[in-house]
Short mmCIF file of C-alpha atoms in Angstrom, two decimals:
data_model
loop_
_atom_site.label_atom_id
_atom_site.label_comp_id
_atom_site.label_asym_id
_atom_site.label_seq_id
_atom_site.Cartn_x
_atom_site.Cartn_y
_atom_site.Cartn_z
CA MET A 1 0.21 -0.14 0.39
CA LYS A 2 1.41 3.25 -0.83
CA VAL A 3 0.57 6.44 0.43
CA ASN A 4 1.34 9.36 -1.04
CA MET A 5 1.77 12.11 1.38
CA LYS A 6 4.04 15.45 2.27
CA ASN A 7 5.69 14.75 5.40
CA GLN A 8 4.71 10.99 5.94
CA PHE A 9 7.04 8.84 8.30
CA GLU A 10 6.37 4.89 8.10
CA LEU A 11 7.47 2.79 10.77
CA ASN A 12 8.25 -0.93 10.00
CA LEU A 13 8.70 -4.52 12.15
CA ASN A 14 10.22 -6.67 9.78
CA TYR A 15 11.11 -10.70 10.91
CA ARG A 16 13.75 -12.08 8.36
CA GLY A 17 12.27 -9.80 5.19
CA LYS A 18 8.12 -10.41 6.07
CA ILE A 19 6.64 -7.07 7.47
CA ILE A 20 4.77 -7.96 10.86
CA CYS A 21 3.63 -4.48 11.52
CA GLN A 22 3.31 -1.81 9.70
CA ARG A 23 2.05 1.75 10.28
CA TYR A 24 2.45 5.49 8.57
CA PHE A 25 1.08 8.64 10.26
CA GLU A 26 1.96 12.44 9.80
CA ASP A 27 4.02 14.84 11.72
CA HIS A 28 2.36 18.31 10.86
CA ASN A 29 4.47 20.42 12.68
CA PHE A 30 7.39 18.66 10.73
CA LYS A 31 7.90 21.29 8.27
CA LYS A 32 12.34 20.53 7.66
CA ASP A 33 13.02 18.24 3.99
CA ASP A 34 15.45 16.23 6.12
CA VAL A 35 15.38 14.62 9.64
CA GLU A 36 18.60 15.27 11.39
CA PHE A 37 21.07 12.62 12.20
CA GLY A 38 20.63 12.99 15.65
CA ILE A 39 17.51 13.10 16.31
CA ALA A 40 17.19 10.29 13.79
CA ILE A 41 19.52 7.88 16.14
CA ASN A 42 17.58 9.37 19.81
CA ILE A 43 13.91 8.31 17.97
CA ILE A 44 15.48 4.91 17.06
CA ARG A 45 17.50 4.12 20.30
CA SER A 46 13.46 5.22 22.19
CA VAL A 47 11.55 3.26 19.37
CA THR A 48 13.89 -0.32 20.30
CA VAL A 49 14.18 0.09 24.03
CA MET A 50 9.75 0.48 24.86
CA ILE A 51 10.00 -2.28 21.86
CA LYS A 52 12.53 -4.19 24.20
CA ASN A 53 10.61 -3.12 27.25
CA HIS A 54 7.07 -4.32 26.03
CA LEU A 55 8.25 -7.35 24.56
CA LYS A 56 10.00 -8.50 28.49
CA SER A 57 6.51 -7.59 29.94
CA GLU A 58 5.25 -9.78 27.84
CA THR A 59 7.35 -12.92 28.50
CA LEU A 60 7.15 -11.69 32.24
CA LYS A 61 3.73 -11.93 31.75
CA TYR A 62 3.55 -15.44 29.74
CA LEU A 63 6.51 -17.23 32.26
CA TYR A 64 4.25 -16.72 35.47
CA SER A 65 2.05 -17.86 33.87
CA LYS A 66 3.19 -21.66 33.25
CA TYR A 67 4.98 -21.33 36.25
CA ASN A 68 4.99 -24.16 38.11
CA SER A 69 7.37 -25.04 41.00
CA THR A 70 7.77 -28.86 41.08
CA SER A 71 8.44 -29.09 37.56
CA THR A 72 12.17 -29.06 35.74
CA ASN A 73 10.19 -28.38 32.41
CA GLU A 74 12.94 -25.93 29.91
CA ASP A 75 12.48 -24.59 26.69
CA ILE A 76 14.40 -26.07 24.95
CA SER A 77 13.63 -24.26 21.22
CA LYS A 78 15.75 -24.08 19.45
CA THR A 79 16.84 -20.62 18.78
CA ARG A 80 19.23 -19.20 15.90
CA ASP A 81 21.97 -16.30 15.57
CA GLU A 82 20.04 -14.65 12.52
CA ASP A 83 16.65 -14.71 15.02
CA HIS A 84 15.93 -10.79 15.25
CA ILE A 85 13.61 -8.24 14.14
CA THR A 86 14.66 -5.17 12.11
CA VAL A 87 12.74 -1.65 13.49
CA VAL A 88 13.23 0.43 10.36
CA LEU A 89 12.23 4.46 10.20
CA LEU A 90 11.11 6.26 6.88
CA PHE A 91 10.43 9.42 5.93
CA ASN A 92 9.23 10.15 2.65
CA ASN A 93 10.26 6.63 2.06
CA ARG A 94 14.07 6.86 2.81
CA VAL A 95 15.22 5.39 5.86
CA VAL A 96 16.28 7.44 7.98
CA SER A 97 17.40 4.93 10.47
CA THR A 98 17.34 1.61 11.37
CA SER A 99 17.88 -0.84 14.20
CA ILE A 100 18.04 -5.01 15.25
CA ILE A 101 16.61 -6.45 18.02
CA GLN A 102 17.58 -9.60 18.86
CA ILE A 103 14.77 -12.44 19.83
CA HIS A 104 16.25 -15.46 20.42
CA ASN A 105 17.04 -14.30 24.64
CA TYR A 106 12.73 -14.65 25.02
CA PRO A 107 10.56 -17.94 25.26
CA ALA A 108 9.38 -19.34 21.64
CA ARG A 109 5.64 -18.65 22.43
CA ILE A 110 7.27 -14.20 22.91
CA ARG A 111 10.02 -14.73 19.10
CA TYR A 112 6.52 -16.26 17.59
CA SER A 113 4.22 -14.32 17.94
CA ILE A 114 5.31 -10.73 18.37
CA ASP A 115 3.02 -8.34 19.01
CA ILE A 116 3.42 -4.53 19.18
CA ARG A 117 -0.35 -3.31 18.67
CA PRO A 118 -0.76 -2.27 22.68
CA ILE A 119 2.56 0.32 22.60
CA ILE A 120 1.94 2.12 18.71
CA PRO A 121 -0.10 4.77 20.06
CA THR A 122 2.93 5.48 22.15
CA LEU A 123 5.63 4.53 19.99
CA ILE A 124 4.23 7.56 17.82
CA ALA A 125 3.48 9.36 20.20
CA MET A 126 7.47 9.55 21.43
CA ILE A 127 8.55 10.11 18.07
CA ARG A 128 6.65 13.34 17.66
CA LYS A 129 7.85 14.45 20.90
CA HIS A 130 12.04 13.86 19.28
CA LEU A 131 10.88 15.56 16.34
CA LYS A 132 9.35 18.87 17.78
CA LYS A 133 13.15 19.54 19.69
CA ALA A 134 14.02 19.08 15.57
#
């Protein structure tokens, strides 16, 4: 889906080249033609930390729901070193910044069903906050 709007931003989350989540948004107050390097670094760092925190909280919820003190079962699912998700921020169809989050530390249930929909409004609000500083 191509969206042709001036000052259009796009936030992508990819796993092995497939899009997990893709959101378009616009910041009406951002009037520049490009995003400065320092701002782009701050944005992608903040987005990455928020997604990692969300994955951690989902992992804790899952592990606490499955906890059994008498069992010694371990998660022996095979992990790959290339298990990572890529976070990409685009501005006018140009990559502004990108980040990689390693997901091999998370349980298979979390790793293969990543859902960041609950935090998307917060992510976009935080990106807009960083863009106001530009």
